[in-house]
Amino acid sequence: MKIRKNDLVLIISGKDRGKKGKILTAFPKERKVVVEGINLRKKHRRPRRAGEKGQIIQLPSSLNVSNVKLICPKCGKATRISYKVVEGKKFRICKNCGQET
């Protein structure tokens, strides 16, 4: 999977299309990512102790990695990623500007 934790991404499909966010968690085997502030769902929490109130909290749920595009830190555009191997080290390369990301 070409997208990692802490990458800035653009949502390209779904109800949050056009929004930007940071990757909180990546699940490479399932090909899913959790993006900060995107694809929120509501969870109803019951009171645990006497005197405590129940509440509704919003939690981010996972998205398929095909619905996000990496935003290149160098050129600032949403882009695809390729890899380049130089002296045994692997680097991610922006398809738009050709710079290392």
CSV table of C-alpha atoms in Angstrom, one decimal:
chain,number,residue,atom,x,y,z
A,1,MET,CA,0.0,0.0,0.0
A,2,LYS,CA,1.5,3.3,-1.1
A,3,ILE,CA,-0.2,5.5,1.6
A,4,ARG,CA,1.2,5.6,5.2
A,5,LYS,CA,0.3,7.0,8.6
A,6,ASN,CA,0.5,10.8,8.9
A,7,ASP,CA,0.2,11.4,5.1
A,8,LEU,CA,-2.1,14.2,4.0
A,9,VAL,CA,-4.8,12.8,1.6
A,10,LEU,CA,-7.7,14.1,-0.5
A,11,ILE,CA,-11.0,12.1,-0.5
A,12,ILE,CA,-12.0,11.4,-4.1
A,13,SER,CA,-15.3,9.6,-3.6
A,14,GLY,CA,-18.1,9.2,-1.1
A,15,LYS,CA,-20.1,11.6,1.1
A,16,ASP,CA,-16.9,13.4,2.1
A,17,ARG,CA,-15.6,13.9,-1.4
A,18,GLY,CA,-13.2,16.9,-1.8
A,19,LYS,CA,-12.2,17.0,1.9
A,20,LYS,CA,-8.6,16.8,3.1
A,21,GLY,CA,-7.3,15.0,6.2
A,22,LYS,CA,-4.4,13.2,7.8
A,23,ILE,CA,-4.2,9.4,8.0
A,24,LEU,CA,-4.5,8.3,11.6
A,25,THR,CA,-4.2,4.5,11.0
A,26,ALA,CA,-3.5,2.4,7.9
A,27,PHE,CA,-4.5,-1.3,7.6
A,28,PRO,CA,-2.5,-2.7,4.6
A,29,LYS,CA,-3.9,-6.2,4.7
A,30,GLU,CA,-7.5,-4.9,4.5
A,31,ARG,CA,-6.5,-2.0,2.2
A,32,LYS,CA,-8.3,0.5,4.5
A,33,VAL,CA,-7.3,3.7,6.1
A,34,VAL,CA,-8.8,5.9,8.9
A,35,VAL,CA,-8.7,9.6,8.1
A,36,GLU,CA,-9.0,12.3,10.8
A,37,GLY,CA,-12.4,14.0,10.7
A,38,ILE,CA,-13.6,12.0,7.7
A,39,ASN,CA,-16.3,9.3,7.5
A,40,LEU,CA,-17.6,9.9,11.0
A,41,ARG,CA,-20.1,7.6,12.7
A,42,LYS,CA,-22.1,8.2,15.8
A,43,LYS,CA,-21.8,5.9,18.8
A,44,HIS,CA,-24.3,6.0,21.7
A,45,ARG,CA,-22.6,5.5,25.1
A,46,ARG,CA,-24.6,4.4,28.1
A,47,PRO,CA,-23.8,5.8,31.5
A,48,ARG,CA,-21.4,3.6,33.4
A,49,ARG,CA,-21.7,4.9,36.9
A,50,ALA,CA,-24.5,6.5,38.9
A,51,GLY,CA,-24.7,10.2,38.3
A,52,GLU,CA,-23.0,9.9,34.9
A,53,LYS,CA,-24.8,10.9,31.7
A,54,GLY,CA,-25.0,9.0,28.5
A,55,GLN,CA,-23.6,10.7,25.4
A,56,ILE,CA,-23.3,10.5,21.7
A,57,ILE,CA,-19.8,10.5,20.4
A,58,GLN,CA,-18.5,10.7,16.9
A,59,LEU,CA,-15.8,8.2,15.8
A,60,PRO,CA,-13.9,8.0,12.4
A,61,SER,CA,-14.5,4.8,10.6
A,62,SER,CA,-12.3,3.2,7.9
A,63,LEU,CA,-12.3,4.0,4.2
A,64,ASN,CA,-11.1,1.9,1.3
A,65,VAL,CA,-7.7,3.1,0.1
A,66,SER,CA,-9.0,3.5,-3.4
A,67,ASN,CA,-11.2,6.4,-2.3
A,68,VAL,CA,-8.2,8.6,-1.2
A,69,LYS,CA,-5.3,10.2,-3.1
A,70,LEU,CA,-2.1,11.4,-1.6
A,71,ILE,CA,-1.4,15.2,-1.6
A,72,CYS,CA,2.3,15.7,-2.5
A,73,PRO,CA,4.1,17.8,0.1
A,74,LYS,CA,6.3,19.4,-2.5
A,75,CYS,CA,3.8,20.5,-5.2
A,76,GLY,CA,0.6,20.4,-3.1
A,77,LYS,CA,-1.5,18.5,-5.7
A,78,ALA,CA,-3.4,15.2,-5.3
A,79,THR,CA,-1.3,12.6,-7.1
A,80,ARG,CA,-0.5,9.0,-7.7
A,81,ILE,CA,2.7,7.5,-6.3
A,82,SER,CA,5.5,5.4,-7.9
A,83,TYR,CA,8.5,3.9,-6.4
A,84,LYS,CA,12.2,4.3,-7.3
A,85,VAL,CA,15.1,2.2,-5.9
A,86,VAL,CA,18.4,4.0,-5.6
A,87,GLU,CA,21.4,2.1,-4.1
A,88,GLY,CA,19.1,-0.4,-2.4
A,89,LYS,CA,16.8,2.2,-0.8
A,90,LYS,CA,13.2,2.6,-1.9
A,91,PHE,CA,11.7,6.1,-2.4
A,92,ARG,CA,8.2,7.2,-3.1
A,93,ILE,CA,8.0,9.5,-6.1
A,94,CYS,CA,5.2,11.9,-7.0
A,95,LYS,CA,3.8,11.3,-10.5
A,96,ASN,CA,3.0,15.0,-11.1
A,97,CYS,CA,6.3,16.7,-10.2
A,98,GLY,CA,8.7,13.8,-10.0
A,99,GLN,CA,10.0,14.8,-6.6
A,100,GLU,CA,10.5,12.4,-3.6
A,101,THR,CA,7.6,12.5,-1.2
